[in-house]
Structure formats: structure tokens, C-alpha cells
Amino acid sequence: MSATTQNYWRDSALPFIELRSTYGSVQSYKPHFHPQVSFGAVISGETLATCEGRERVLTQGDLVFIAPHVVHSCNPIEEQPRSYHMLYVDEAWCLENAPVLCSDISVIRDSGLFAQYVEFVARLPEMDATEAAAQLQRLLTVVVDGNAPEAPLPQLRQPAERIRQALLDSIDSPTTLDELAEAFGCRKETLIRIFRRAYHITPRAFVNNARIERAKRQLKRGDEIAHVAADLGFSDQAQLHRTFVSYTASTPGQYRRARPPAINIRQ
């Protein structure tokens, strides 16, 4: 089995795009979310995509589109390696340029669109910002065409949304679940159940995921890893390292070192 290769690509001229390319990976991920739109392609092998209790097998040639903040995982099947590209695109940019977004996850099986995606990813480091933005807009418009706008939060998610915001407000010094339950006038077990039914993730896992997303923003700025760990309330740099790897399969150092165009998209 070939060794896993994983690369990140970013460019200050395109601050709304990040590209992750992973080759020959058997790494599994915890259920997690991204604040960006996730738009990916399976370029070899198979992966099991799990979202809100539903499972889908994605194979070579499939595209996947995941809305922001949707909890999901995409893991190997029977420990067989798979390779994929994943574009992370800022939600605000997507809403301005392709205003209709799916509400959770969409799998697209269209060989022509897949070829366009792969070509876009291959040329991305060479394109100027205007061309890259225009091509990405065209791709997204095709993907989201025909999807209905996301519905308002159902009644189930209204209290969970308030819990979610409270967790985000104290992300660098997380409040305990006992304290949070007292603030919301319920038992801790009830609070966990409300949150998990709405978001398919526990409050503790949500906090860890959100902290890693903030860590990624600071690492992209070039902040020192030790400073990021302290700033986000991790006990030490080692705890940040372990948590970062469990959600991204990358170390903080690998993520921080990403520089354009030091990747081989055509591998």
C-alpha cells in the first residue's frame, strides 16, 4: 500500500478558497463540521459518507457537496485507501455567487461535471484570481441548481441553536455542561440529548470541532502553534496536536506550512 500524501493549498489572492488533496489515505475521521461549503471529488477508491444518520457509498468519479455546519464523516471502507480533493469555500462568498445552497449533503454523479472539477483543481494554482472565481462560480451554479433554499430551523433546533451559540460564545474557555444546563434550566442529560438530536454531535465534540476551526484560522495567519494552543484554552501544545489530528488527519505544523503552489494536484 502506498503511503498517504496530504497537501493543503491556499493563496492570499483567493482568501475564500482552501484546497485539500489527499492520496492513498485509510485515515478515519470523527463526525465533524466545517463553517465553509465543502465541495469534493473522489479520484480513486471508495469512501463511506455519513450525514445525519444516513450513509452513502461514494466511488471514483463522484462529487459531494456538503453545506456549512452539517455534521458528517467520510471514512474508508474495509480499510482500503481512497484519494480525493476537497474544496472549502467561504459560505458568504457562496451565498453571494451561488445563492441557493443544499441543506445538508448532495452526491453528484455526472462524468462531465467531475471532469470539469478535476480540471479546475489541477489549474487552480496557475489561474489568476478573477478566472478562478469565475470558474468556481460556474461549477457551484451547476451543483446547486434546482435545490430549494434551506428551510428555517425546525422547532427541534431552536433550543439547540441557543445552546450552540452559548458554546461558541465561550469557546476559548469552555463552560461546563453542568453550568450550561443550569443556565438553561434543565438537566445535563437533557441538554446533551436536545443538542445531539438537532446536530448529530455531542456538545463536547462540537466545542472541540469549533476550536479546531478557529485554530486553523490562526495557523493560516502564521501564528505560533504554542500561542494558538494557549489562546484556545488547550492544556498544552500536545493536546492541540492530538485534537487537531483527530479532526483533520494533519498536524498543526503541516497545516500551518501550506504555501501556494507547493502541491502536485495531478498525482
Coordinates of C-alpha atoms in Angstrom, one line a residue:
M1 CA 0.0 0.0 0.0
S2 CA 1.4 3.4 -0.9
A3 CA 2.0 6.0 1.8
T4 CA -0.6 8.7 2.4
T5 CA 0.2 12.1 0.9
Q6 CA -1.8 15.1 2.0
N7 CA -1.5 18.6 0.8
Y8 CA -3.2 21.9 1.5
W9 CA -3.2 24.8 -0.9
R10 CA -4.1 28.4 -0.1
D11 CA -3.5 31.7 -1.8
S12 CA -3.9 35.2 -0.3
A13 CA -5.4 36.3 -3.7
L14 CA -8.2 33.8 -3.2
P15 CA -9.0 34.1 0.5
F16 CA -12.4 32.4 0.2
I17 CA -10.9 29.1 -1.1
E18 CA -8.9 26.3 0.5
L19 CA -8.0 23.1 -1.2
R20 CA -7.1 19.8 0.4
S21 CA -5.8 16.9 -1.7
T22 CA -5.3 13.5 -0.1
Y23 CA -3.9 10.5 -1.8
G24 CA -3.9 6.8 -0.6
S25 CA -5.4 7.5 2.8
V26 CA -7.0 5.0 5.1
Q27 CA -7.5 7.6 7.8
S28 CA -10.9 7.7 9.5
Y29 CA -12.4 10.9 10.9
K30 CA -14.6 11.7 13.8
P31 CA -18.0 13.2 12.9
H32 CA -17.3 16.9 12.3
F33 CA -18.4 20.0 10.5
H34 CA -16.8 22.9 8.6
P35 CA -18.0 26.5 8.6
Q36 CA -17.4 26.6 4.9
V37 CA -19.1 24.8 2.0
S38 CA -17.3 21.6 1.3
F39 CA -17.1 20.6 -2.4
G40 CA -15.2 17.4 -3.1
A41 CA -14.4 14.7 -5.6
V42 CA -13.4 11.0 -5.1
I43 CA -10.5 10.4 -7.5
S44 CA -9.8 6.8 -6.6
G45 CA -11.2 4.1 -4.3
E46 CA -14.4 4.4 -2.2
T47 CA -15.5 6.2 0.9
L48 CA -18.4 5.9 3.2
A49 CA -20.1 9.3 3.7
T50 CA -22.3 9.5 6.9
C51 CA -24.5 12.5 7.4
E52 CA -27.4 12.9 9.9
G53 CA -27.8 9.2 10.3
R54 CA -27.7 8.4 6.6
E55 CA -24.9 6.6 4.8
R56 CA -23.8 6.8 1.2
V57 CA -21.0 5.0 -0.6
L58 CA -19.0 7.3 -2.8
T59 CA -16.9 5.9 -5.5
Q60 CA -14.3 7.1 -8.0
G61 CA -15.9 9.8 -10.2
D62 CA -18.4 11.0 -7.6
L63 CA -18.7 14.6 -6.4
V64 CA -20.0 15.5 -3.0
F65 CA -21.4 18.9 -1.8
I66 CA -21.8 19.5 2.0
A67 CA -23.5 22.6 3.4
P68 CA -21.8 24.6 6.1
H69 CA -22.1 23.4 9.7
V70 CA -23.5 20.0 8.7
V71 CA -22.0 17.2 10.8
H72 CA -20.6 14.4 8.7
S73 CA -17.8 12.0 8.2
C74 CA -16.2 10.4 5.1
N75 CA -14.3 7.3 6.1
P76 CA -12.6 4.4 4.2
I77 CA -14.4 1.1 3.5
E78 CA -12.7 -2.0 4.9
E79 CA -9.5 -0.1 5.4
Q80 CA -9.0 0.4 1.7
P81 CA -7.2 3.5 0.6
R82 CA -9.0 6.3 -1.2
S83 CA -7.9 9.6 -2.8
Y84 CA -9.9 12.8 -3.0
H85 CA -9.9 16.5 -3.4
M86 CA -11.9 18.8 -1.2
L87 CA -12.5 22.5 -1.8
Y88 CA -13.6 24.5 1.2
V89 CA -15.4 27.7 0.1
D90 CA -16.5 30.5 2.4
E91 CA -20.2 30.5 2.9
A92 CA -20.6 34.2 2.4
W93 CA -18.9 34.1 -1.0
C94 CA -21.1 31.1 -2.0
L95 CA -24.3 32.9 -0.9
E96 CA -23.3 35.9 -3.0
N97 CA -22.3 34.0 -6.1
A98 CA -24.5 30.8 -6.0
P99 CA -27.3 31.9 -3.6
V100 CA -29.2 28.5 -3.5
L101 CA -27.4 26.0 -1.2
C102 CA -28.4 22.5 -0.3
S103 CA -29.5 22.0 3.3
D104 CA -27.2 19.0 4.1
I105 CA -25.3 16.8 1.6
S106 CA -25.7 16.1 -2.1
V107 CA -23.9 13.4 -4.1
I108 CA -23.5 14.2 -7.8
R109 CA -22.7 11.5 -10.4
D110 CA -22.0 13.4 -13.6
S111 CA -18.9 12.5 -15.5
G112 CA -18.8 15.8 -17.3
L113 CA -19.0 17.8 -14.2
F114 CA -16.5 15.6 -12.5
A115 CA -14.0 16.3 -15.3
Q116 CA -14.6 20.0 -15.0
Y117 CA -14.0 19.8 -11.3
V118 CA -10.7 17.9 -11.7
E119 CA -9.5 20.3 -14.4
F120 CA -10.4 23.3 -12.2
V121 CA -8.4 21.8 -9.2
A122 CA -5.4 21.0 -11.5
R123 CA -5.3 24.5 -12.9
L124 CA -6.2 26.4 -9.7
P125 CA -2.5 27.2 -8.7
E126 CA -1.9 28.7 -12.2
M127 CA -5.1 30.8 -12.6
D128 CA -5.4 34.4 -11.7
A129 CA -8.0 35.3 -9.0
T130 CA -10.6 36.6 -11.5
E131 CA -10.5 33.4 -13.6
A132 CA -10.6 31.1 -10.6
A133 CA -13.5 32.9 -9.1
A134 CA -15.5 32.8 -12.3
Q135 CA -14.9 29.1 -12.9
L136 CA -15.7 28.2 -9.3
Q137 CA -19.0 30.2 -9.6
R138 CA -19.9 28.3 -12.8
L139 CA -19.2 24.9 -11.1
L140 CA -21.3 25.8 -8.0
T141 CA -24.1 27.1 -10.0
V142 CA -24.5 23.8 -11.8
V143 CA -24.2 21.8 -8.5
V144 CA -26.8 23.8 -6.6
D145 CA -29.2 24.4 -9.5
G146 CA -32.6 23.0 -8.6
N147 CA -32.1 22.8 -4.8
A148 CA -34.6 24.6 -2.7
P149 CA -33.3 27.2 -0.2
E150 CA -32.6 25.9 3.3
A151 CA -35.8 25.9 5.4
P152 CA -35.9 27.8 8.7
L153 CA -34.8 25.9 11.7
P154 CA -37.5 23.4 12.8
Q155 CA -38.8 23.7 16.4
L156 CA -36.4 20.9 17.5
R157 CA -33.4 23.0 16.6
Q158 CA -34.5 26.3 18.2
P159 CA -33.3 25.4 21.8
A160 CA -30.3 23.6 20.4
E161 CA -29.4 26.7 18.4
R162 CA -29.3 28.7 21.7
I163 CA -27.1 26.1 23.3
R164 CA -24.9 26.1 20.2
Q165 CA -24.4 29.9 20.4
A166 CA -23.7 29.7 24.2
L167 CA -21.0 27.1 23.4
L168 CA -19.5 29.4 20.7
D169 CA -19.5 32.4 23.0
S170 CA -17.2 30.7 25.5
I171 CA -15.1 28.7 23.0
D172 CA -11.7 29.8 24.4
S173 CA -12.7 29.0 28.0
P174 CA -15.5 26.4 27.6
T175 CA -18.2 26.4 30.2
T176 CA -19.0 23.0 31.8
L177 CA -22.1 21.2 30.7
D178 CA -23.4 21.3 34.3
E179 CA -23.1 25.1 34.3
L180 CA -24.7 25.3 30.8
A181 CA -27.6 23.0 31.9
E182 CA -28.2 25.2 35.0
A183 CA -28.3 28.3 32.8
F184 CA -30.9 26.7 30.5
G185 CA -32.9 25.3 33.4
C186 CA -32.6 21.6 32.5
R187 CA -30.6 18.5 33.5
K188 CA -27.3 18.0 31.8
E189 CA -28.5 14.8 30.2
T190 CA -31.5 16.6 28.7
L191 CA -29.2 19.3 27.3
I192 CA -27.0 16.8 25.7
R193 CA -30.0 14.9 24.2
I194 CA -31.5 18.1 22.8
F195 CA -28.2 19.1 21.2
R196 CA -27.4 15.7 19.8
R197 CA -30.9 15.2 18.3
A198 CA -30.5 18.5 16.4
Y199 CA -26.9 18.4 15.3
H200 CA -25.9 14.7 15.5
I201 CA -22.9 15.5 17.6
T202 CA -22.4 16.0 21.4
P203 CA -21.8 19.4 22.8
R204 CA -18.2 18.4 23.8
A205 CA -17.4 17.2 20.3
F206 CA -18.9 20.4 18.9
V207 CA -16.7 22.5 21.1
N208 CA -13.6 20.6 20.1
N209 CA -14.5 20.9 16.4
A210 CA -15.2 24.6 16.7
R211 CA -11.8 25.1 18.5
I212 CA -10.0 23.3 15.7
E213 CA -11.7 25.5 13.1
R214 CA -10.5 28.6 15.0
A215 CA -7.1 27.1 15.3
K216 CA -7.0 26.6 11.5
R217 CA -7.8 30.3 11.0
Q218 CA -4.9 31.4 13.4
L219 CA -2.5 28.9 11.8
K220 CA -3.3 30.3 8.4
R221 CA -2.2 33.7 9.7
G222 CA 1.1 32.2 10.7
D223 CA 0.5 32.2 14.5
E224 CA 2.8 30.0 16.5
I225 CA 1.3 26.7 17.5
A226 CA 2.0 27.1 21.2
H227 CA 0.3 30.5 21.1
V228 CA -2.8 29.0 19.3
A229 CA -3.0 26.2 21.9
A230 CA -2.9 28.7 24.8
D231 CA -5.3 31.2 23.1
L232 CA -8.0 28.5 22.6
G233 CA -7.8 27.0 26.0
F234 CA -6.0 23.8 25.3
S235 CA -4.0 22.5 28.3
D236 CA -0.8 22.4 26.2
Q237 CA 0.5 22.2 22.6
A238 CA 0.3 18.4 22.8
Q239 CA -3.4 18.4 23.5
L240 CA -3.9 20.8 20.5
H241 CA -1.8 18.4 18.4
R242 CA -3.9 15.3 19.3
T243 CA -7.2 17.0 18.8
F244 CA -6.1 18.6 15.5
V245 CA -5.0 15.2 14.1
S246 CA -8.2 13.5 15.2
Y247 CA -10.4 16.0 13.2
T248 CA -8.1 16.8 10.2
A249 CA -5.6 13.9 9.9
S250 CA -3.0 16.6 9.7
T251 CA -0.7 18.0 12.4
P252 CA -1.0 21.7 13.2
G253 CA 2.5 22.1 11.7
Q254 CA 1.5 20.5 8.4
Y255 CA -1.5 22.8 8.1
R256 CA 0.5 25.9 9.0
R257 CA 3.2 25.2 6.5
A258 CA 0.8 25.1 3.4
R259 CA 2.1 27.5 0.8
P260 CA 1.0 28.0 -2.8
P261 CA 1.6 26.3 -5.1
A262 CA 3.6 23.5 -3.4
I263 CA 1.3 20.6 -4.3
N264 CA 1.1 18.0 -7.0
I265 CA -2.6 18.1 -8.0
R266 CA -2.0 15.6 -10.8
Q267 CA -0.6 12.8 -8.6

